[in-house]
Amino acid sequence: MNKKFLDLGYQPLANRYLKSYKKLSVKKNELYKLTVGFNTKTKLVSLIKRIPDKKMFDSSYPYKSSMSKTMVNSFKKLSIKIKKKFNPKRFLEIGSNDGALIKNFDKNKVVSVEPCSNLAKITKKKGYQTYDNYWNLSLAKKIKKKFNSVDVIYSANTLTHINDLDDVFKSINHVLAKNGVLIIEDPSFLECIKKTSYDQFYNEHIYVFSALAVKNIIKKYKLELFNIETLNTHGGSLRYYIKRTKNTIIRVNSSVNRQLSKEIKFGLNNFATYKQFSKQVLLSKEKLLNILKKIKDNNNKIIGYGATAKASTVLNYCNIDSDIIDYFVDTTPDKINRYMPGKNIKILPYNKKLMNKDTFIFLGAWNFKKEIFKKERAFIRKGGKFITHIPKPKII
Ligand code: JHZ
């Protein structure tokens, strides 16, 4: 049973950055109620109302993984690990985005799937076999016919974006070799709850996984977890290594039970924990609005850094508009000179000169705090201040 625990109000599509500002309406299907539920049986956290894939992932999808050094480095490190540990003859990535990971692999060994054709074009151009399709059973059958089975399947921040998880795992089962390995990587719900990062919820994130939920979901497909790695990326992620239950060559290591115990100890099995989280979310909103109001009362300027999908949730949930944040800066070409989803806040190209010590910087990309603070050393040294809402709203 899916029990509702969080209501983030009406939200626009998070990655839809409009060329000119217009007020969005619920009637015209431009704003959607964003509510989150907990399945008491599977322990899976998911959005209650879902938007069709085609509305969210199309040929104008702006997000590019290569825009952050942190992600580029993380993918590089992972590619070395995969080659060393599994040495795949055939490697499949589901949701290859702009190729930040596959660029580290031999072109002849990679098959990639990316439904946003603007992004698929980038990897095709570089010579990678890319299918600009949604991941589903008919595509899996096509891939199996052409390449036979696949030794390693990898998917980061993608499976949680697909409504039909049954089809996702059936399709994976169809192409995965007998002794093949599936690796998936997504934000961890435990980290989300610990940091009150409610902005991990937006219409694209249909699910936020916990190890407990992943373990329960994959059982039906005769798959099991054999290793879990904790990562700092995207606000705290988990990398799940999965094998067929029948595969006895690979051993299940202690990291799996360690993570499951941590989650149980924190209460991720109990609905009460989720209700408590929703109270924390409300407090976080009130605190952030207080901080922003004080800064504005002192006639200081606030700009946003990183026009993230997450920031879209924060702005719309807290009702923050251009009377509070003047503009955002971002390095992503397809976001520049557009407006934050649902708000009259323009996104300007990143330029150090826009940041002076009397300007407060709201960290939209709080998950890249370390990378950004390194880049903005001079601003910080001059007394420049950042505002963050994670783990608790404060000025730093
Ligand atoms: P970032 C997207 O979410 C959407 P977002 C998606 N649904 C998902 O799951 C995650 O990614 C993985 C900019 N930036 O990664 C670049 C700078 O301008 O937190 C990006 O626009 N300067 C697929 O949007 C944004 O910030 C910088 O120095 O929440 C970061 O977006 C850095 C480091 C980033 O994901």
XYZ file of C-alpha atoms and ligand atoms in Angstrom:
431
model
C 0.000 0.000 0.000
C 1.305 3.441 -1.003
C 0.860 5.855 1.937
C 1.278 9.577 1.279
C 3.738 11.414 3.553
C 4.842 14.554 1.729
C 3.084 17.301 -0.214
C 5.335 19.735 -2.112
C 2.469 21.674 -3.665
C 2.068 22.429 -7.354
C 5.271 22.084 -9.350
C 6.228 22.713 -12.996
C 8.319 20.270 -15.057
C 11.737 20.639 -13.435
C 13.886 20.675 -16.574
C 11.595 22.901 -18.638
C 13.420 26.250 -18.777
C 11.217 28.686 -20.728
C 12.612 31.290 -23.155
C 10.311 33.957 -21.775
C 8.469 34.120 -18.489
C 4.823 33.156 -18.330
C 2.632 32.286 -15.387
C 1.933 28.549 -15.491
C -1.484 27.118 -14.769
C -2.836 23.948 -13.195
C -5.778 23.901 -15.628
C -3.504 23.865 -18.681
C -1.513 20.978 -17.239
C 1.593 23.086 -16.700
C 1.715 22.602 -12.941
C 1.292 19.262 -11.244
C 0.622 18.330 -7.638
C 3.844 16.812 -6.260
C 3.068 14.323 -3.506
C 5.241 11.484 -2.292
C 4.258 8.111 -0.865
C 5.817 5.128 0.913
C 4.957 1.568 -0.049
C 4.640 -0.264 3.253
C 5.244 -3.637 1.581
C 8.207 -2.965 -0.728
C 9.547 0.097 1.224
C 9.757 1.972 -2.084
C 9.362 5.762 -2.003
C 7.640 7.172 -5.078
C 5.678 10.076 -6.512
C 1.941 9.590 -6.370
C 1.084 11.460 -9.583
C 3.356 10.660 -12.519
C 3.986 12.583 -15.725
C 4.339 10.690 -19.029
C 8.015 10.129 -20.034
C 7.547 11.855 -23.362
C 6.614 15.109 -21.622
C 9.835 15.120 -19.598
C 12.519 13.524 -21.764
C 12.534 14.818 -25.304
C 14.854 16.349 -27.879
C 15.333 19.544 -25.841
C 16.435 18.003 -22.533
C 18.994 20.507 -21.192
C 20.878 18.610 -18.450
C 24.403 17.512 -19.287
C 26.386 15.308 -16.882
C 29.692 16.703 -18.170
C 28.956 20.149 -16.713
C 30.523 19.173 -13.400
C 34.104 18.070 -12.826
C 32.923 15.989 -9.865
C 30.755 13.798 -12.123
C 33.357 13.569 -14.888
C 35.931 12.378 -12.322
C 33.504 9.982 -10.653
C 32.670 8.354 -14.024
C 36.345 8.109 -14.938
C 37.140 6.335 -11.663
C 34.193 3.997 -12.124
C 35.199 3.075 -15.683
C 38.638 2.004 -14.437
C 37.004 -0.101 -11.724
C 34.550 -1.795 -14.124
C 37.332 -2.684 -16.581
C 39.524 -4.043 -13.801
C 36.839 -6.023 -11.973
C 34.587 -7.253 -14.763
C 36.445 -6.603 -18.032
C 33.195 -6.590 -20.062
C 33.245 -7.649 -23.706
C 29.914 -5.884 -24.103
C 28.922 -2.937 -21.895
C 25.474 -1.347 -21.924
C 24.622 2.024 -20.421
C 20.966 2.954 -19.905
C 20.675 6.759 -19.888
C 24.057 7.693 -21.319
C 23.269 11.450 -21.345
C 26.151 13.294 -23.111
C 28.548 10.344 -22.815
C 30.356 11.416 -19.628
C 30.869 7.754 -18.700
C 31.060 5.877 -22.020
C 33.785 8.165 -23.352
C 36.103 6.163 -21.070
C 35.261 2.877 -22.842
C 36.271 1.311 -26.129
C 33.676 2.257 -28.797
C 33.425 -1.318 -30.080
C 32.351 -2.630 -26.702
C 29.669 -0.080 -25.797
C 25.945 0.007 -26.489
C 24.191 3.069 -25.112
C 20.578 4.055 -24.690
C 19.493 7.689 -24.391
C 15.914 8.776 -25.197
C 16.737 12.510 -25.408
C 17.786 12.715 -29.040
C 19.772 15.959 -28.587
C 22.024 14.081 -26.141
C 22.070 10.812 -28.097
C 23.317 12.832 -31.070
C 26.458 13.801 -29.120
C 27.532 10.195 -28.446
C 26.493 8.999 -31.915
C 28.698 11.707 -33.408
C 31.632 10.415 -31.368
C 31.082 6.960 -32.882
C 29.255 5.223 -30.027
C 26.375 2.879 -30.931
C 23.515 4.854 -29.326
C 19.811 4.050 -29.393
C 17.709 7.195 -28.941
C 14.883 5.193 -27.417
C 13.288 4.696 -24.014
C 14.511 1.635 -22.169
C 11.867 -1.098 -22.569
C 11.429 -4.733 -23.546
C 11.125 -4.140 -27.276
C 14.464 -2.265 -27.266
C 16.048 -4.963 -25.088
C 14.937 -7.575 -27.636
C 16.474 -5.538 -30.454
C 19.773 -5.228 -28.569
C 19.830 -8.930 -27.702
C 19.250 -9.865 -31.339
C 22.116 -7.680 -32.516
C 24.703 -8.128 -29.754
C 23.574 -11.282 -27.985
C 23.934 -10.813 -24.231
C 25.603 -8.020 -22.286
C 28.219 -8.601 -19.546
C 27.783 -5.367 -17.620
C 24.779 -3.053 -17.573
C 25.213 0.323 -15.894
C 22.651 3.007 -15.191
C 23.117 6.180 -13.148
C 20.220 8.445 -12.217
C 17.967 6.876 -14.818
C 16.030 3.823 -13.593
C 14.443 6.007 -10.875
C 13.084 8.148 -13.727
C 11.129 5.289 -15.364
C 7.564 4.658 -14.247
C 7.283 0.963 -15.140
C 9.942 -0.728 -12.993
C 8.543 -4.145 -13.881
C 9.331 -3.541 -17.540
C 12.743 -2.070 -16.582
C 13.878 -5.239 -14.805
C 12.273 -7.646 -17.281
C 14.183 -5.858 -20.054
C 17.429 -6.016 -18.067
C 16.871 -9.721 -17.434
C 16.410 -10.227 -21.164
C 19.847 -8.927 -22.173
C 22.013 -9.591 -19.118
C 24.458 -12.489 -19.564
C 24.117 -15.513 -17.259
C 27.012 -14.324 -15.124
C 26.505 -10.671 -15.984
C 26.443 -7.750 -13.555
C 23.992 -4.875 -13.247
C 25.253 -1.676 -11.580
C 22.839 1.090 -10.701
C 23.545 4.381 -9.008
C 21.015 6.832 -7.566
C 20.542 9.276 -4.679
C 20.069 7.426 -1.398
C 16.806 7.988 0.435
C 18.634 7.610 3.758
C 20.878 10.571 2.856
C 17.865 12.503 1.609
C 16.066 12.079 4.924
C 19.225 12.814 6.975
C 19.852 16.047 5.038
C 16.174 17.019 4.641
C 16.930 17.275 0.914
C 13.293 17.318 -0.148
C 14.486 18.828 -3.437
C 15.459 15.308 -4.557
C 11.756 15.149 -5.372
C 10.617 16.595 -8.675
C 8.518 15.059 -11.428
C 11.491 13.284 -13.066
C 12.405 11.488 -9.855
C 9.515 9.060 -9.767
C 11.403 6.966 -7.219
C 14.072 7.672 -4.605
C 15.651 4.319 -3.815
C 16.812 2.864 -0.538
C 18.766 -0.404 -0.366
C 15.750 -1.929 1.398
C 13.499 -1.101 -1.560
C 16.012 -2.225 -4.214
C 16.480 -5.560 -2.442
C 12.719 -6.128 -2.369
C 12.047 -5.058 -5.959
C 14.731 -7.137 -7.676
C 13.894 -10.388 -5.868
C 10.977 -11.011 -8.243
C 13.393 -11.069 -11.208
C 15.719 -13.561 -9.493
C 18.334 -10.858 -8.977
C 20.198 -9.973 -5.772
C 22.504 -7.327 -4.359
C 26.113 -8.407 -3.862
C 27.859 -5.113 -3.117
C 26.847 -1.560 -2.194
C 29.126 1.471 -2.363
C 28.354 4.804 -0.725
C 29.135 7.847 -2.838
C 29.195 11.599 -2.191
C 27.747 12.448 -5.606
C 24.310 14.053 -6.006
C 23.957 14.703 -2.294
C 24.818 11.145 -1.231
C 24.188 8.232 -3.573
C 24.354 4.459 -3.411
C 25.910 2.300 -6.094
C 24.198 -1.094 -6.148
C 25.968 -4.106 -7.663
C 23.456 -6.778 -8.672
C 23.810 -10.347 -9.993
C 21.547 -13.233 -10.803
C 20.657 -15.218 -7.668
C 21.852 -18.371 -9.425
C 25.303 -16.903 -10.031
C 27.504 -18.494 -7.359
C 30.803 -17.255 -8.829
C 30.262 -13.840 -7.272
C 29.988 -13.679 -3.470
C 27.639 -11.352 -1.595
C 29.828 -9.114 0.561
C 29.192 -7.519 3.959
C 28.445 -4.044 2.548
C 24.918 -5.205 1.652
C 23.845 -6.135 5.174
C 25.710 -3.135 6.579
C 23.619 -0.726 4.470
C 20.364 -2.612 5.117
C 21.002 -2.557 8.887
C 21.809 1.166 8.776
C 18.520 1.856 7.029
C 16.508 -0.322 9.396
C 18.199 1.284 12.402
C 17.262 4.724 11.088
C 13.638 3.600 10.748
C 13.248 3.395 6.973
C 10.986 0.389 7.590
C 8.484 2.515 9.497
C 5.994 5.002 8.173
C 6.465 7.185 11.285
C 9.987 8.082 10.063
C 8.535 9.389 6.816
C 5.923 11.493 8.614
C 8.719 12.983 10.731
C 10.640 13.803 7.537
C 7.681 15.799 6.224
C 7.697 17.885 9.443
C 11.413 18.572 8.948
C 10.682 19.697 5.368
C 8.169 22.270 6.580
C 10.670 23.599 9.162
C 13.353 23.798 6.483
C 11.083 25.932 4.293
C 10.270 28.329 7.169
C 13.929 28.692 8.145
C 15.103 29.327 4.589
C 12.421 31.969 4.020
C 13.437 33.716 7.270
C 17.080 33.851 6.201
C 16.230 35.179 2.740
C 13.841 37.789 4.187
C 16.503 39.100 6.599
C 18.998 39.498 3.755
C 16.449 41.381 1.640
C 15.473 43.583 4.633
C 19.122 44.662 4.740
C 18.916 45.584 1.050
C 21.368 42.935 -0.069
C 21.183 41.126 -3.356
C 20.726 37.341 -3.674
C 21.683 35.334 -6.735
C 21.327 31.599 -7.338
C 24.299 29.404 -8.299
C 23.412 26.299 -10.333
C 19.985 26.307 -12.038
C 19.295 22.763 -10.905
C 16.135 20.687 -11.146
C 16.385 20.545 -7.355
C 16.282 24.360 -7.120
C 13.065 24.288 -9.122
C 11.437 22.257 -6.325
C 12.744 24.651 -3.658
C 11.614 27.814 -5.488
C 8.142 26.487 -6.195
C 7.609 24.870 -2.802
C 8.829 27.924 -0.883
C 7.331 30.383 -3.397
C 10.583 32.235 -4.008
C 10.515 34.584 -6.993
C 12.547 37.455 -8.497
C 11.671 39.804 -5.613
C 13.976 37.567 -3.527
C 16.484 36.015 -5.963
C 17.515 38.408 -8.766
C 18.819 35.745 -11.138
C 20.609 32.407 -11.330
C 23.974 31.670 -12.953
C 24.763 28.391 -14.686
C 27.290 26.982 -17.134
C 24.845 24.786 -19.128
C 24.351 26.295 -22.616
C 20.713 25.151 -22.945
C 19.698 26.782 -19.653
C 21.277 30.192 -20.259
C 18.972 33.185 -20.885
C 15.981 31.078 -19.943
C 13.814 31.210 -16.815
C 13.763 28.996 -13.754
C 10.783 26.618 -14.090
C 7.581 28.291 -12.879
C 9.357 31.456 -11.734
C 10.265 34.847 -13.213
C 13.968 34.355 -12.392
C 16.342 34.544 -15.341
C 19.397 32.295 -15.758
C 22.513 34.206 -16.788
C 25.776 32.749 -18.066
C 28.186 32.074 -15.212
C 30.559 35.006 -14.766
C 32.762 35.605 -11.719
C 32.205 39.362 -12.038
C 28.538 38.921 -11.089
C 29.651 37.883 -7.615
C 30.753 40.648 -5.274
C 31.029 40.543 -1.519
C 27.667 42.257 -0.921
C 25.878 39.586 -2.901
C 24.613 36.453 -1.187
C 24.791 33.296 -3.284
C 22.022 30.714 -2.925
C 23.535 27.304 -3.649
C 21.124 25.690 -6.114
C 23.796 23.065 -6.826
C 24.487 22.347 -3.123
C 25.547 18.818 -4.094
C 28.624 20.344 -5.778
C 29.473 22.583 -2.791
C 33.057 21.299 -2.610
C 33.706 21.863 -6.327
C 32.035 25.295 -6.262
C 33.816 26.481 -3.092
C 37.137 25.543 -4.666
C 36.244 27.493 -7.801
C 35.051 30.505 -5.780
C 37.975 30.694 -3.355
C 38.612 34.366 -4.164
C 34.960 35.353 -3.518
C 34.997 33.520 -0.166
C 38.335 35.091 0.796
C 36.894 38.551 0.141
C 34.087 37.779 2.611
C 31.519 36.537 0.077
C 28.657 34.567 1.595
C 26.677 31.521 0.433
C 23.210 30.449 1.558
C 22.382 26.769 1.668
C 19.264 24.892 2.782
C 21.133 21.561 3.169
C 21.350 19.951 5.704
C 19.801 22.944 7.490
C 19.152 26.440 6.102
C 22.102 28.692 6.987
C 24.541 31.301 5.732
C 28.082 30.042 5.197
P 22.838 18.824 -10.843
C 19.627 16.621 -12.893
O 19.272 17.222 -11.658
C 18.408 16.002 -13.501
P 19.904 18.610 -11.183
C 18.315 14.533 -13.428
N 16.930 14.187 -13.283
C 19.062 13.922 -12.299
O 18.712 12.888 -11.806
C 20.316 14.553 -11.837
O 20.649 15.654 -12.651
C 21.454 13.607 -11.878
C 25.448 23.791 -12.893
N 26.803 24.054 -12.396
O 23.830 17.912 -11.388
C 25.342 22.725 -13.959
C 27.363 25.287 -12.614
O 26.735 26.169 -13.223
O 22.902 19.127 -9.410
C 23.958 22.181 -13.747
O 22.996 22.972 -14.438
N 28.637 25.522 -12.148
C 18.863 13.917 -14.665
O 19.657 19.648 -12.216
C 23.724 22.353 -12.247
O 24.640 23.321 -11.812
C 29.350 24.567 -11.467
O 30.490 24.854 -11.053
O 19.397 18.887 -9.821
C 23.988 21.059 -11.486
O 22.904 20.194 -11.653
C 28.746 23.299 -11.235
C 29.465 22.241 -10.475
C 27.464 23.072 -11.715
O 21.449 18.183 -11.198
